[in-house]
mmCIF file of C-alpha atoms in Angstrom:
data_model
loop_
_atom_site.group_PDB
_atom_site.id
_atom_site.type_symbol
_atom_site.label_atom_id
_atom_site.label_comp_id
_atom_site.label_asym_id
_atom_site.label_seq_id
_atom_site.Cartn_x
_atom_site.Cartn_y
_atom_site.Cartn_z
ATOM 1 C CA UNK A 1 3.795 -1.178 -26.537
ATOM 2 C CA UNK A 2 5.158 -3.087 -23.359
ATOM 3 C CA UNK A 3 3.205 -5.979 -21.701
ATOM 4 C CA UNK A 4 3.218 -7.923 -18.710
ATOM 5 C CA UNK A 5 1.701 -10.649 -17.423
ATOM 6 C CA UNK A 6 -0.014 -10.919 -14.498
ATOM 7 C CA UNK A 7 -0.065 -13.989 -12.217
ATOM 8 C CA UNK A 8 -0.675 -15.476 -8.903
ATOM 9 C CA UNK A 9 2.520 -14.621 -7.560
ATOM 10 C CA UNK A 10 4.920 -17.313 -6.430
ATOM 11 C CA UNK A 11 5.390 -15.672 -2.812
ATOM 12 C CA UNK A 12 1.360 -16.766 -1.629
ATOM 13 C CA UNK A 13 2.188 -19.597 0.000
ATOM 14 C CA UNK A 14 -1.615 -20.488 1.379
ATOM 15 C CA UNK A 15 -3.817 -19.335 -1.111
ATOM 16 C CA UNK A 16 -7.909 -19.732 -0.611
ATOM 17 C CA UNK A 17 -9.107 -23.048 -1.523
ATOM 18 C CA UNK A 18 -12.151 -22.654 -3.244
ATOM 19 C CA UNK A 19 -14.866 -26.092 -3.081
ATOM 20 C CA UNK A 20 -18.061 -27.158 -3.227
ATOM 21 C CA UNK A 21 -21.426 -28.703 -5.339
ATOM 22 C CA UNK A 22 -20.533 -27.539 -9.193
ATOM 23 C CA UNK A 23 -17.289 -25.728 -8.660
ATOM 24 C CA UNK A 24 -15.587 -28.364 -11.263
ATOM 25 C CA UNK A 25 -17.834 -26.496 -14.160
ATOM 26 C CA UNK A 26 -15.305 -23.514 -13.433
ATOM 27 C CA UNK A 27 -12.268 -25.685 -14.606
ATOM 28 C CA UNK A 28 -14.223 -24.995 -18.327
ATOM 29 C CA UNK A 29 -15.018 -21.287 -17.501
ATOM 30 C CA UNK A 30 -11.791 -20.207 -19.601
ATOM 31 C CA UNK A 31 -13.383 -20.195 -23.264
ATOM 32 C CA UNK A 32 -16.951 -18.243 -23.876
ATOM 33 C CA UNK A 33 -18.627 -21.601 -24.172
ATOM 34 C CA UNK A 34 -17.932 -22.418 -20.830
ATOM 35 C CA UNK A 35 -18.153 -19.220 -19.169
ATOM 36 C CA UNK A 36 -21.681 -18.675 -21.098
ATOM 37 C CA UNK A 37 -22.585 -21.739 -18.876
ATOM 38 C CA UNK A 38 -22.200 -20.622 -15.202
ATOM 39 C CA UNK A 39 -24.184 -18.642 -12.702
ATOM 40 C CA UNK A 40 -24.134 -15.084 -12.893
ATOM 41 C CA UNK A 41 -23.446 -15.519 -8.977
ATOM 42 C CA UNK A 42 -22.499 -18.535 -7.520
ATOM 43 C CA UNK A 43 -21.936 -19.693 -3.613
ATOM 44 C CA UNK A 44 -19.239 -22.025 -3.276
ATOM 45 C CA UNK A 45 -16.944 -22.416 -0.027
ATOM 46 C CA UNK A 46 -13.612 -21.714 1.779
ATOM 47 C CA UNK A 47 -12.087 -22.818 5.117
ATOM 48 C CA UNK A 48 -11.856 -19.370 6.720
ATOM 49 C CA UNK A 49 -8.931 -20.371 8.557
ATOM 50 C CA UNK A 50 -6.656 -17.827 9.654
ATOM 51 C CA UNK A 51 -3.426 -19.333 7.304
ATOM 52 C CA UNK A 52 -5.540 -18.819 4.061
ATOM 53 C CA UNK A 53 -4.404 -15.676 2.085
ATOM 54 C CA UNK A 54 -7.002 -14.010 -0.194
ATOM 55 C CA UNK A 55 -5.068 -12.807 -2.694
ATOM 56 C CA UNK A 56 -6.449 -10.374 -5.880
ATOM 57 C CA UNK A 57 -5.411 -13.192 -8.469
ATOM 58 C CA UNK A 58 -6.216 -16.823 -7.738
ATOM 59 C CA UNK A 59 -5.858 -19.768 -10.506
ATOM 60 C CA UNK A 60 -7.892 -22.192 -8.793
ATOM 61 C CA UNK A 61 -10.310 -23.779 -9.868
ATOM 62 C CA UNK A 62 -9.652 -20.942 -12.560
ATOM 63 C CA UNK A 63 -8.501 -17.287 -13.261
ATOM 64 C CA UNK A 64 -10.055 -15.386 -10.929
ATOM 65 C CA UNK A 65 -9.642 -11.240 -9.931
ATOM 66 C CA UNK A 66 -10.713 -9.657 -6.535
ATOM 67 C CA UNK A 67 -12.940 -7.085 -7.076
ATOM 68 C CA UNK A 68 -10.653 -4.300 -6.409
ATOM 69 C CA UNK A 69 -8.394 -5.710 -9.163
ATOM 70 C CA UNK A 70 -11.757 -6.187 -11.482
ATOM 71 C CA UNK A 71 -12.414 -2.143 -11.052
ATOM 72 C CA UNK A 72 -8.630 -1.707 -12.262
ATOM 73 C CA UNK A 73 -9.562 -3.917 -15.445
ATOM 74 C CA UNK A 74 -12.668 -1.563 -15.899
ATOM 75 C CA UNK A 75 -10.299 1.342 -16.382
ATOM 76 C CA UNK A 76 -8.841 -0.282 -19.348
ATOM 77 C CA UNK A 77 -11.104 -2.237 -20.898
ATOM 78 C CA UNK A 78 -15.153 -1.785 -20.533
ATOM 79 C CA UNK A 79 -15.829 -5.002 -22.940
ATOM 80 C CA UNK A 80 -14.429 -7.898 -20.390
ATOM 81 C CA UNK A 81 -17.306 -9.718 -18.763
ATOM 82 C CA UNK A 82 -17.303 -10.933 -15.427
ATOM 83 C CA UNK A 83 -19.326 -13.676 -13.582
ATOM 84 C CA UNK A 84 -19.336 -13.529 -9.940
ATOM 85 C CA UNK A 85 -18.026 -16.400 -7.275
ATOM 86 C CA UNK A 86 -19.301 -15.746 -3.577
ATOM 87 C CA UNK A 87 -17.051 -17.287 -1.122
ATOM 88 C CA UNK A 88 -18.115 -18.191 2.101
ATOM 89 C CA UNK A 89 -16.176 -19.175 5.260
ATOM 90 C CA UNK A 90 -17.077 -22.453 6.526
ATOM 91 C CA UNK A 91 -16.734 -21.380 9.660
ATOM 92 C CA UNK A 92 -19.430 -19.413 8.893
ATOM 93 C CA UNK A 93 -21.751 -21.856 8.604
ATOM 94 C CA UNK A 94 -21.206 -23.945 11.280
ATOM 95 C CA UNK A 95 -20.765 -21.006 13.508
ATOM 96 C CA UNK A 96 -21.839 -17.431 12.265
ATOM 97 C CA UNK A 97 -19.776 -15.233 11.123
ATOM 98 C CA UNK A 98 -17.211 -12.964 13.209
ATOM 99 C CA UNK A 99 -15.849 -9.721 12.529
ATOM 100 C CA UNK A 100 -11.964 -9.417 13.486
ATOM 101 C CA UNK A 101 -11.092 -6.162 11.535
ATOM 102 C CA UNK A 102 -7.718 -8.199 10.797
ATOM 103 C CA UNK A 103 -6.581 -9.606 6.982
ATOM 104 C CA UNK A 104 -6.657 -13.019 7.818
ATOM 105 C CA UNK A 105 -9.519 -14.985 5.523
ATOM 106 C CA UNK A 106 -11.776 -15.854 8.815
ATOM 107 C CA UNK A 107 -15.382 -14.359 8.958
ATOM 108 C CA UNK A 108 -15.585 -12.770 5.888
ATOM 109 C CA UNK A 109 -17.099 -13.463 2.503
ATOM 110 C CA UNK A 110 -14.969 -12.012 -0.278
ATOM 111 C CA UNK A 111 -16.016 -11.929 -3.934
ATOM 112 C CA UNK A 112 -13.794 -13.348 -6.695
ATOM 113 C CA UNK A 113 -14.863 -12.568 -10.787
ATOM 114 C CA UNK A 114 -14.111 -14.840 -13.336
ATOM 115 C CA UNK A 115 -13.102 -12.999 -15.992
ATOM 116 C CA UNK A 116 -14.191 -13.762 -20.267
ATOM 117 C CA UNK A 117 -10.830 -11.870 -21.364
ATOM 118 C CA UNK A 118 -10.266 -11.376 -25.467
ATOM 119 C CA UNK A 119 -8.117 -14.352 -26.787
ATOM 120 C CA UNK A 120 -5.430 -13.066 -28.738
ATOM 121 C CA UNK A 121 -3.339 -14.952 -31.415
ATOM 122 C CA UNK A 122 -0.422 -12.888 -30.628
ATOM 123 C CA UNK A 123 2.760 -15.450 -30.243
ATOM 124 C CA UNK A 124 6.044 -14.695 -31.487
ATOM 125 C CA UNK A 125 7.630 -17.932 -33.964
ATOM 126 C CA UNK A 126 10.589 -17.342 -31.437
ATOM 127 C CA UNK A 127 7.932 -18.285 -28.420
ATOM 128 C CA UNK A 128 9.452 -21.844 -27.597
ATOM 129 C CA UNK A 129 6.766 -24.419 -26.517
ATOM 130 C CA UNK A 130 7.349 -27.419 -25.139
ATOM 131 C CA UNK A 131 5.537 -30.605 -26.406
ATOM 132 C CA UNK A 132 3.514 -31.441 -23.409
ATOM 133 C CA UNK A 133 1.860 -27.852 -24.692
ATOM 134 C CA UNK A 134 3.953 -25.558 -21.720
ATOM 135 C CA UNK A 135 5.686 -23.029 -22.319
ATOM 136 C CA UNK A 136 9.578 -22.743 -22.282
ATOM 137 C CA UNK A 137 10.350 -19.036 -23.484
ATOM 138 C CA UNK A 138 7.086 -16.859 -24.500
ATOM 139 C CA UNK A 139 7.596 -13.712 -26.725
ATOM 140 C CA UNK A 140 4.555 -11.664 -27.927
ATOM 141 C CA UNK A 141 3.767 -10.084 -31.673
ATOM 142 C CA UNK A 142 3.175 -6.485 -31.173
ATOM 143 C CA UNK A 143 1.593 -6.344 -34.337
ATOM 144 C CA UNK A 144 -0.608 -8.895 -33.364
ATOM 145 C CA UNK A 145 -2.203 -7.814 -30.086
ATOM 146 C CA UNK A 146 -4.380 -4.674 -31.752
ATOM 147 C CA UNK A 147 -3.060 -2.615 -29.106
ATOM 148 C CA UNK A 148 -5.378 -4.384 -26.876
ATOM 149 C CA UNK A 149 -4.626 -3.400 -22.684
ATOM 150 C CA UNK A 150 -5.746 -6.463 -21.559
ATOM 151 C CA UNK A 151 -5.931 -9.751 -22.626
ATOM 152 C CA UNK A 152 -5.590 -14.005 -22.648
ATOM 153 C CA UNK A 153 -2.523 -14.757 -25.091
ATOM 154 C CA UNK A 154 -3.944 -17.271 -27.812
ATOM 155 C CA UNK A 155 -2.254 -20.251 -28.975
ATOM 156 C CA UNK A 156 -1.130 -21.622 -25.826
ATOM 157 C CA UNK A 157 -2.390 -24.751 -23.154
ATOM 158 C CA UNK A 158 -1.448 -22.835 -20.294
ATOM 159 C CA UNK A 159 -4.087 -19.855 -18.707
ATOM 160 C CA UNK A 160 -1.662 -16.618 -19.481
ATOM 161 C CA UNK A 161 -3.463 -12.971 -19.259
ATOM 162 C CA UNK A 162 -1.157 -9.981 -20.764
ATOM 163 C CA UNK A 163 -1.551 -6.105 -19.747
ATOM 164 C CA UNK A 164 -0.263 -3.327 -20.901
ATOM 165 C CA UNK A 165 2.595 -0.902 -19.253
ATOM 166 C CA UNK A 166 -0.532 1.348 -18.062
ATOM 167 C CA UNK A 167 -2.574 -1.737 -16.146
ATOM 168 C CA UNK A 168 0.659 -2.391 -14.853
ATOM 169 C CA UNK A 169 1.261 0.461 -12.942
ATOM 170 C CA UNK A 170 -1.989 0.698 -12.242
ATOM 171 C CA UNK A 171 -2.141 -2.327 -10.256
ATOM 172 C CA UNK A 172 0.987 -2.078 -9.005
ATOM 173 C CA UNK A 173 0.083 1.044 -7.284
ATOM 174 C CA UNK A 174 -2.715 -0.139 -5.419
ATOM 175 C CA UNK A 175 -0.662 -2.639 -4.057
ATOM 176 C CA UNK A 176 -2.840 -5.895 -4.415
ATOM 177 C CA UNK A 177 -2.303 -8.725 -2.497
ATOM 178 C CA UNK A 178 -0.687 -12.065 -4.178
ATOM 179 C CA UNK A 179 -0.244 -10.246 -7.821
ATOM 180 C CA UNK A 180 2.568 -10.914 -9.957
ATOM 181 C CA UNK A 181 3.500 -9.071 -13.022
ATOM 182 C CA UNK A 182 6.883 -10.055 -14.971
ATOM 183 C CA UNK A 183 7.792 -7.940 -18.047
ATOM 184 C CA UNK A 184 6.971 -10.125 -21.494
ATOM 185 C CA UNK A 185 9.201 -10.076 -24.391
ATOM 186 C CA UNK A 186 7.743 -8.065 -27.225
ATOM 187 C CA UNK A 187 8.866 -7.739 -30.964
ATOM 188 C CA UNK A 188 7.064 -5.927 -33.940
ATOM 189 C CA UNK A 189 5.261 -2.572 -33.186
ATOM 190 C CA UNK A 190 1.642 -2.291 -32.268
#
């Protein structure tokens, strides 16, 4: 089976900065422990200026989908839980919110997911990781990932979620804002 990963991709040059009261809990949110301890919904805040891109993936303060890209992980794979982060424009706050019926991040309140994806112990011994914990060259274990279409690859420091060829496409065709998916080395069959 092929997998990708999928990123924030490198070309988002202003991506929504996401603050406010508690918003440091969600550097934690990654293992079940931590996601078991946040708000089914929270509130927390964004500038709203016109710069900021809302993308479908953002990595700060952690992994979190749009919800059109959360419906696309649905498709694949019912038993991913999601916790919900409501953003809201400062601007809006101060000064109500506007519609402008453009795609810049002013007057309106998107909603991001955190996801709980599977952890899967799935490296390759050819994977080369560096000793600060990064990682240098990753290779996956197809006999290790269960076949799994989505998932967080195991083993590792850094936040890395795998799909499969079909999520791929899938998100690829909808054309989602700020993704990035790079093709991931894969030895051993599923």
């Amino acid at each position: 089976m092929e997998y990708y990963e999928l990123f924030q991709s490198r070309k988002v040059e202003n991506p929504v900065r996401i603050y406010g009261p508690g918003i440091q809990r969600y550097h934690d949110a990654v293992r079940e422990t931590g996601f078991e301890a946040l708000d089914e919904v929270k509130m927390a805040f964004f500038s709203g200026q016109e710069s900021e891109e809302l993308c479908d993936v953002l990595t700060e303060p952690v992994f979190l989908v749009s919800e059109a890209l959360k419906m696309v992980m649905e498709l694949y794979d019912r038993e991913i839980r999601f916790k919900a982060l409501q953003l809201i424009p400062e601007k809006a706050v101060s000064g109500g919110l506007q519609r402008d019926g453009g795609t810049s991040s002013a007057g309106r309140c998107p909603l991001y997911r955190v996801p709980l994806f599977a952890e899967v112990d799935c490296l390759h011994p050819d994977s080369v990781i560096r000793e600060n914990g990064t990682v240098e060259r990753l290779g996956l274990d197809g006999s290790r990932t269960g076949g799994r279409q989505i998932f967080r690859i195991g083993g590792l420091k850094e936040y890395r979620v795998a799909v499969s060829l079909p999520v791929a496409e899938s998100i690829l065709r909808r054309m989602l804002c700020g993704t990035g998916i790079r093709k991931l080395e894969v030895r051993g069959e599923v």
